[in-house]
Amino acid sequence: MDRPDNNTPEVGRPSARLPSDGPLWPSTDWPAGPVGPPTPPAGPNEGHDVAKRRRGDRWTAVLTLMGGVLLGTGVTLGVLGVLGALDEPASTPPPVPTTVGSPVPSIVPGGAEPSTIEVAAAAIPSIVAVEVFGVSGFGGGSGVVYDTEGHILTNHHVVDGSDQVFVVFSDGVRYPAEVVGSDALTDIAVLSTARLDATPIRLGTQADLVIGERTVAVGNPLGLRGGPSVTSGILSATGRTLQVEADSILYGLLQTDAPITRGSSGGALLDQEAKLIGITTAIGVSDVGAEGLGFAVPVDLAMSVADDLIVDGSVSHALLGINPTIVTDVVDAAEIPLGVGVAAFTDPESAYADSGGMIDDVILSLEGTQVTSPDGLIALLRMRRAGDEIFMRVLRESEEITLGVTLGAWQR
């Protein structure tokens, strides 16, 4: 399968490079496959070597997709246990149902903040293990029950190259699954099973997120038997950009410090009301191990892609057709981000050019959302589709204008 171009295909190659003392781009090879079967073979660790880049005494953790090759028997499971729940009551609440298809605990928005126990009980029936069989052997990851029609959300890299896929629900029932569609550009895939009584995950939205709020991650780390695992943390950041392979970049990701590990790819990142806010996708590691950085595809994007895959089997990604630059305004020696400059058009049929756009325009906003970097612009375009008409606020020769643009189609 062709990979997306490394030069930000939705807009084109940035013509202005970061300064020499700017941030370092992390990079890594795409893992050979998801975490292997629950019973690991004997032998040394087969996980990927972790590299890092140094500049003086600074370092940047390499970011690797979870669900990589099987971790062998050398893994120290003692350090991979689930951390204790946060803010749990001193007394143990009565047991709550966690069987697939049974009612989940009611979590009332605006009421007392649910405990981690309540969030976990509400979410666990909606989390599955994904088993993958392909030319590279056995593998696995996690998934989320999306609806009552048998659809499961997971990551593209979990099922990429698979010949057979099975889904194991939280009650231990195992079903064969088909890949409805898979999108490498956003790392989202949809599976279909014959099980129609599973409990769909409650859906949230990125628009309601607040940095610092509690998050809960639920998945199947390391392919361990016994059902999903739960960890807790906070929402650390939004809008992250990660280069996960030489020619693959993910945009607009959520960052959390909730412990996540291999095998949790395709699992759920939840808010404090047990609503899905992201599909866990990547972790940050260095030469000393995991760095407490977990990343997830935001739910709004995952749902948009999933709906397209269910209806059409593919996603018609949008193309703006410009080479962007970062434009700043200088005030009292301070550089203030202003917008995204149009340095050139990527081809004669550029959607931006065809819609009246001009070289040296500065894009200030898209549909009312401020744009200050090419990464931010691409993250917004991820939510659009080829043929959509969008409205941009543009600075042209010191005058602000509104430009309507009909987006083109990105070709793989």
Coordinates of C-alpha atoms in Angstrom, one line a residue:
M1 CA 0.0 0.0 0.0
D2 CA 1.4 3.4 -0.9
R3 CA 2.2 5.7 2.0
P4 CA 1.3 9.3 2.2
D5 CA 4.1 11.7 1.1
N6 CA 6.3 13.1 3.8
N7 CA 6.0 16.6 2.5
T8 CA 2.6 17.4 3.9
P9 CA 0.6 16.2 0.8
E10 CA -2.6 18.2 1.7
V11 CA -0.8 21.5 1.2
G12 CA 2.6 20.7 -0.2
R13 CA 6.2 20.9 0.8
P14 CA 6.9 23.7 3.3
S15 CA 9.2 26.2 1.6
A16 CA 10.5 27.7 4.9
R17 CA 12.4 25.4 7.2
L18 CA 12.5 25.6 10.9
P19 CA 15.5 27.5 12.4
S20 CA 18.6 25.6 13.4
D21 CA 17.8 25.9 17.0
G22 CA 14.1 24.8 16.6
P23 CA 12.5 21.6 17.7
L24 CA 13.9 18.3 16.5
W25 CA 11.6 16.1 14.4
P26 CA 11.2 12.6 15.9
S27 CA 11.1 9.7 13.5
T28 CA 10.9 6.0 13.6
D29 CA 10.2 3.0 11.4
W30 CA 6.7 1.7 11.3
P31 CA 6.5 -1.4 13.5
A32 CA 6.5 -4.8 11.7
G33 CA 3.1 -5.6 13.2
P34 CA 1.0 -5.5 16.3
V35 CA 1.7 -7.2 19.6
G36 CA 1.8 -11.0 19.2
P37 CA -0.5 -13.7 20.6
P38 CA -1.1 -13.9 24.4
T39 CA 1.4 -16.8 24.8
P40 CA 4.8 -15.4 23.9
P41 CA 7.4 -17.6 22.3
A42 CA 10.7 -18.2 24.1
G43 CA 13.6 -16.0 23.1
P44 CA 15.0 -12.5 23.5
N45 CA 13.0 -9.3 23.1
E46 CA 12.1 -8.7 19.5
G47 CA 10.9 -5.1 20.0
H48 CA 12.3 -2.4 17.8
D49 CA 15.5 -0.7 18.7
V50 CA 14.8 2.8 19.9
A51 CA 16.9 5.7 18.5
K52 CA 17.1 9.3 19.5
R53 CA 18.5 12.5 18.1
R54 CA 20.7 14.7 20.2
R55 CA 21.6 18.4 19.9
G56 CA 24.1 19.3 22.7
D57 CA 22.5 18.0 25.9
R58 CA 19.0 18.2 24.4
W59 CA 17.1 15.1 23.2
T60 CA 13.9 14.2 21.6
A61 CA 12.1 11.0 22.3
V62 CA 11.4 8.8 19.2
L63 CA 7.7 8.2 18.7
T64 CA 6.8 4.7 17.8
L65 CA 3.4 3.2 16.9
M66 CA 2.0 0.9 19.5
G67 CA 1.2 -2.6 18.4
G68 CA 4.7 -3.3 17.2
V69 CA 6.4 -6.7 16.9
L70 CA 5.9 -9.3 19.6
L71 CA 7.7 -8.5 22.9
G72 CA 9.5 -11.7 23.9
T73 CA 9.8 -13.4 27.2
G74 CA 12.4 -10.8 28.3
V75 CA 9.7 -8.3 29.0
T76 CA 9.5 -7.4 32.7
L77 CA 5.8 -7.5 33.3
G78 CA 6.2 -6.1 36.8
V79 CA 6.7 -2.6 35.5
L80 CA 3.8 -2.8 33.1
G81 CA 1.1 -3.1 35.8
V82 CA -1.9 -0.8 35.8
L83 CA -1.4 2.2 38.0
G84 CA -3.8 2.8 40.9
A85 CA -7.0 4.6 40.1
L86 CA -7.2 8.3 40.9
D87 CA -9.7 9.9 43.2
E88 CA -11.4 6.7 44.1
P89 CA -13.7 6.6 47.1
A90 CA -12.4 5.1 50.3
S91 CA -15.1 2.5 50.4
T92 CA -15.6 0.0 47.6
P93 CA -18.9 0.7 45.7
P94 CA -21.3 -2.1 44.9
P95 CA -20.3 -4.2 41.8
V96 CA -21.5 -2.9 38.5
P97 CA -22.3 -5.0 35.4
T98 CA -19.5 -5.3 32.9
T99 CA -20.9 -8.0 30.6
V100 CA -21.0 -7.2 26.9
G101 CA -24.5 -6.1 25.9
S102 CA -25.6 -5.4 29.5
P103 CA -26.6 -1.8 30.7
V104 CA -23.7 0.3 31.6
P105 CA -23.6 2.5 34.7
S106 CA -25.3 5.9 34.3
I107 CA -22.9 8.8 34.3
V108 CA -24.8 12.0 34.5
P109 CA -23.1 15.1 33.0
G110 CA -22.8 18.0 35.4
G111 CA -23.1 15.7 38.5
A112 CA -20.3 14.6 40.8
E113 CA -17.2 13.6 38.9
P114 CA -17.3 9.8 38.4
S115 CA -14.6 7.7 39.9
T116 CA -12.2 5.8 37.8
I117 CA -14.0 2.6 38.9
E118 CA -17.3 4.0 37.3
V119 CA -15.6 5.1 34.1
A120 CA -13.9 1.7 33.7
A121 CA -17.1 -0.2 34.4
A122 CA -18.9 1.9 31.7
A123 CA -16.2 1.5 29.1
I124 CA -14.9 -2.1 29.5
P125 CA -17.9 -3.8 27.8
S126 CA -17.1 -1.7 24.7
I127 CA -13.4 -2.6 24.4
V128 CA -12.2 -5.6 22.4
A129 CA -9.0 -7.4 21.6
V130 CA -8.1 -7.7 17.9
E131 CA -6.2 -10.8 16.7
V132 CA -4.4 -10.6 13.4
F133 CA -3.1 -13.4 11.2
G134 CA -0.9 -12.5 8.1
V135 CA 2.2 -13.3 6.2
S136 CA 4.3 -11.8 9.0
G137 CA 2.7 -14.2 11.6
F138 CA 0.4 -13.6 14.5
G139 CA -0.4 -10.2 15.9
G140 CA -2.9 -8.2 17.8
G141 CA -4.2 -4.9 19.1
S142 CA -7.3 -3.4 20.6
G143 CA -10.6 -2.0 19.3
V144 CA -13.7 -0.1 20.3
V145 CA -17.3 -1.1 19.7
Y146 CA -18.7 1.7 17.4
D147 CA -22.3 0.8 16.9
T148 CA -25.0 -1.9 17.2
E149 CA -24.3 -3.1 13.6
G150 CA -21.2 -5.0 14.5
H151 CA -18.6 -2.3 13.6
I152 CA -15.4 -2.0 15.5
L153 CA -12.9 0.9 15.4
T154 CA -9.2 0.2 15.5
N155 CA -5.9 1.4 13.9
H156 CA -4.9 0.9 10.3
H157 CA -1.4 -0.3 11.4
V158 CA -3.1 -3.1 13.5
V159 CA -4.8 -4.7 10.5
D160 CA -2.5 -3.6 7.7
G161 CA -1.4 -6.7 5.7
S162 CA -3.7 -9.0 7.5
D163 CA -5.2 -12.2 6.0
Q164 CA -7.5 -13.1 8.8
V165 CA -8.8 -11.0 11.7
F166 CA -10.7 -12.0 14.9
V167 CA -12.3 -9.9 17.6
V168 CA -12.4 -11.0 21.2
F169 CA -15.1 -9.2 23.3
S170 CA -14.7 -8.4 27.0
D171 CA -16.8 -11.4 27.9
G172 CA -14.3 -13.7 26.1
V173 CA -16.5 -14.4 23.1
R174 CA -14.5 -14.5 19.9
Y175 CA -15.8 -13.6 16.4
P176 CA -14.2 -13.6 13.0
A177 CA -14.1 -10.0 11.5
E178 CA -13.8 -8.4 8.1
V179 CA -11.9 -5.2 7.4
V180 CA -14.6 -2.8 6.1
G181 CA -12.0 -0.2 5.2
S182 CA -8.6 1.1 6.4
D183 CA -7.1 4.6 6.1
A184 CA -3.3 4.9 6.4
L185 CA -3.4 8.7 6.4
T186 CA -5.2 8.9 9.7
D187 CA -4.3 5.4 11.0
I188 CA -8.0 4.5 11.4
A189 CA -9.6 1.2 10.3
V190 CA -13.1 -0.3 10.7
L191 CA -13.9 -4.0 11.3
S192 CA -17.2 -5.7 10.9
T193 CA -18.4 -8.7 13.0
A194 CA -21.7 -10.6 13.2
R195 CA -22.2 -9.7 16.8
L196 CA -25.0 -7.1 17.1
D197 CA -25.6 -7.1 20.9
A198 CA -22.3 -5.5 21.9
T199 CA -22.3 -2.3 23.9
P200 CA -21.2 0.7 21.8
I201 CA -18.8 3.2 23.4
R202 CA -20.3 6.5 24.4
L203 CA -19.0 9.2 22.0
G204 CA -17.5 12.5 23.1
T205 CA -16.0 15.4 21.1
Q206 CA -12.7 17.2 21.0
A207 CA -14.4 20.5 21.3
D208 CA -15.2 19.9 25.0
L209 CA -11.7 19.0 26.0
V210 CA -9.7 21.0 28.6
I211 CA -6.0 20.5 29.1
G212 CA -5.4 19.0 32.5
E213 CA -8.7 17.1 32.7
R214 CA -8.6 13.4 33.7
T215 CA -8.4 10.8 31.0
V216 CA -8.7 7.0 31.2
A217 CA -7.1 4.6 28.7
V218 CA -8.6 1.2 28.1
G219 CA -7.0 -1.4 25.9
N220 CA -5.3 -4.8 25.7
P221 CA -1.6 -4.2 26.4
L222 CA 0.8 -6.9 25.4
G223 CA -2.1 -9.2 24.4
L224 CA -2.5 -10.2 28.1
R225 CA -5.4 -12.6 28.8
G226 CA -8.3 -11.7 31.1
G227 CA -9.9 -8.8 29.4
P228 CA -9.1 -5.1 28.9
S229 CA -6.7 -3.1 31.1
V230 CA -7.4 0.4 32.5
T231 CA -5.0 3.2 33.3
S232 CA -5.6 6.8 34.3
G233 CA -3.9 10.2 33.7
I234 CA -4.6 13.6 32.4
L235 CA -5.0 15.2 29.0
S236 CA -1.6 16.7 28.5
A237 CA -2.0 18.5 25.1
T238 CA -3.9 18.7 21.9
G239 CA -3.0 19.3 18.3
R240 CA 0.3 17.3 18.3
T241 CA 2.1 16.3 15.1
L242 CA 4.1 13.1 15.0
Q243 CA 6.2 11.6 12.3
V244 CA 5.6 7.9 12.8
E245 CA 7.5 6.7 9.7
A246 CA 9.8 8.3 7.2
D247 CA 6.8 8.9 4.9
S248 CA 3.9 9.0 7.4
I249 CA 2.9 11.9 9.6
L250 CA -0.1 12.1 11.9
Y251 CA -1.7 15.5 12.7
G252 CA -3.9 16.9 15.4
L253 CA -3.3 14.2 18.0
L254 CA -4.3 14.2 21.6
Q255 CA -1.5 13.7 24.2
T256 CA -2.0 12.0 27.6
D257 CA 0.2 10.7 30.4
A258 CA -2.2 7.8 31.0
P259 CA 0.1 4.7 30.8
I260 CA -0.3 3.0 27.4
T261 CA 1.8 0.3 25.9
R262 CA 2.1 -2.0 22.9
G263 CA -1.1 -3.9 22.1
S264 CA -3.2 -0.9 23.1
S265 CA -3.3 0.3 19.6
G266 CA -6.9 0.9 18.6
G267 CA -8.1 1.2 22.2
A268 CA -10.0 3.9 23.8
L269 CA -9.0 7.2 25.4
L270 CA -11.9 8.4 27.5
D271 CA -12.9 11.6 29.3
Q272 CA -14.1 11.8 32.9
E273 CA -17.6 11.0 31.8
A274 CA -16.5 7.7 30.1
K275 CA -17.0 9.2 26.6
L276 CA -14.6 8.3 23.8
I277 CA -12.3 11.2 23.0
G278 CA -9.6 9.4 21.0
I279 CA -8.3 6.1 19.6
T280 CA -4.9 5.3 21.2
T281 CA -2.2 5.2 18.5
A282 CA 1.3 6.0 19.5
I283 CA 3.7 6.2 22.5
G284 CA 6.9 8.2 23.1
V285 CA 10.0 6.2 24.1
S286 CA 13.7 7.0 24.6
D287 CA 16.8 4.9 25.4
V288 CA 15.5 4.6 29.0
G289 CA 12.1 3.3 28.0
A290 CA 8.6 4.7 27.9
E291 CA 8.5 8.5 28.6
G292 CA 4.9 8.7 29.8
L293 CA 3.7 10.2 26.5
G294 CA 0.7 8.6 24.8
F295 CA -1.1 9.8 21.7
A296 CA -4.5 9.3 20.3
V297 CA -6.4 10.2 17.1
P298 CA -9.2 12.6 18.2
V299 CA -12.7 11.1 18.2
D300 CA -14.1 13.7 15.8
L301 CA -11.6 12.7 13.1
A302 CA -11.9 9.0 13.9
M303 CA -15.7 9.1 13.5
S304 CA -15.5 11.1 10.3
V305 CA -13.1 8.6 8.8
A306 CA -15.0 5.6 10.1
D307 CA -18.3 6.8 8.7
D308 CA -16.7 7.2 5.3
L309 CA -15.1 3.8 5.5
I310 CA -18.5 2.2 6.5
V311 CA -20.4 3.9 3.6
D312 CA -17.8 4.0 0.8
G313 CA -14.9 1.7 2.0
S314 CA -12.4 4.5 1.5
V315 CA -11.8 8.2 2.4
S316 CA -11.6 11.0 -0.2
H317 CA -9.1 13.2 1.4
A318 CA -8.9 16.9 0.6
L319 CA -6.1 18.6 -1.2
L320 CA -5.6 22.4 -1.0
G321 CA -2.6 22.5 -3.4
I322 CA -0.2 25.0 -2.0
N323 CA 3.4 25.0 -0.7
P324 CA 3.0 26.7 2.8
T325 CA 5.3 28.8 4.8
I326 CA 5.1 30.0 8.4
V327 CA 4.4 33.8 8.5
T328 CA 5.1 35.8 11.6
D329 CA 4.6 39.4 12.5
V330 CA 7.4 41.2 14.4
V331 CA 6.4 43.5 17.3
D332 CA 9.0 45.0 19.6
A333 CA 11.5 42.3 18.5
A334 CA 9.0 39.5 19.3
E335 CA 7.9 37.2 16.5
I336 CA 4.1 36.6 16.7
P337 CA 2.5 33.8 14.6
L338 CA 0.3 35.4 11.9
G339 CA -0.8 32.7 9.5
V340 CA 0.2 30.3 6.7
G341 CA 1.8 31.9 3.7
V342 CA 1.2 30.6 0.1
A343 CA 4.7 30.3 -1.3
A344 CA 3.7 28.4 -4.5
F345 CA 1.1 26.1 -6.0
T346 CA 1.8 22.4 -6.0
D347 CA 0.5 22.0 -9.6
P348 CA -1.4 23.9 -12.3
E349 CA -4.7 22.5 -11.1
S350 CA -4.3 23.6 -7.5
A351 CA -7.6 23.9 -5.7
Y352 CA -6.5 27.1 -4.0
A353 CA -5.4 28.7 -7.3
D354 CA -8.6 27.6 -9.1
S355 CA -10.6 29.3 -6.4
G356 CA -9.0 32.7 -6.8
G357 CA -6.0 32.2 -4.4
M358 CA -2.8 33.9 -5.2
I359 CA 0.9 33.5 -4.4
D360 CA 1.9 35.4 -1.2
D361 CA -1.5 35.2 0.3
V362 CA -1.5 34.6 4.0
I363 CA -4.2 32.2 5.3
L364 CA -5.4 33.5 8.6
S365 CA -8.3 31.2 9.4
L366 CA -10.4 28.3 8.0
E367 CA -14.1 28.3 8.7
G368 CA -13.5 30.7 11.6
T369 CA -10.7 28.7 13.2
Q370 CA -7.4 30.5 13.4
V371 CA -4.5 29.0 11.5
T372 CA -0.9 29.8 12.5
S373 CA 1.1 26.8 11.1
P374 CA 1.0 24.3 8.2
D375 CA 0.5 21.5 10.7
G376 CA -2.6 23.2 12.1
L377 CA -3.9 23.8 8.6
I378 CA -3.5 20.2 7.7
A379 CA -5.2 19.0 10.9
L380 CA -8.2 21.1 9.9
L381 CA -8.2 19.8 6.3
R382 CA -8.2 16.2 7.7
M383 CA -11.8 16.9 8.7
R384 CA -12.8 18.0 5.2
R385 CA -13.3 15.9 2.0
A386 CA -12.6 16.4 -1.7
G387 CA -15.2 18.6 -3.2
D388 CA -16.1 20.4 0.0
E389 CA -16.3 24.2 -0.2
I390 CA -14.6 26.0 2.6
F391 CA -14.2 29.6 3.5
M392 CA -10.9 31.1 4.4
R393 CA -9.9 34.5 5.8
V394 CA -6.9 35.6 3.8
L395 CA -4.5 38.5 4.1
R396 CA -3.6 39.9 0.7
E397 CA -1.5 43.0 0.2
S398 CA -2.5 44.3 3.7
E399 CA -6.2 43.7 3.1
E400 CA -8.2 40.9 4.6
I401 CA -10.6 39.1 2.3
T402 CA -12.8 36.0 2.5
L403 CA -12.1 33.3 -0.1
G404 CA -14.3 30.4 -0.9
V405 CA -12.3 27.3 -1.9
T406 CA -13.5 24.1 -3.4
L407 CA -11.1 21.4 -2.2
G408 CA -9.4 19.0 -4.6
A409 CA -8.7 15.3 -4.1
W410 CA -5.5 14.0 -2.7
Q411 CA -4.2 11.1 -4.8
R412 CA -2.3 8.2 -3.2

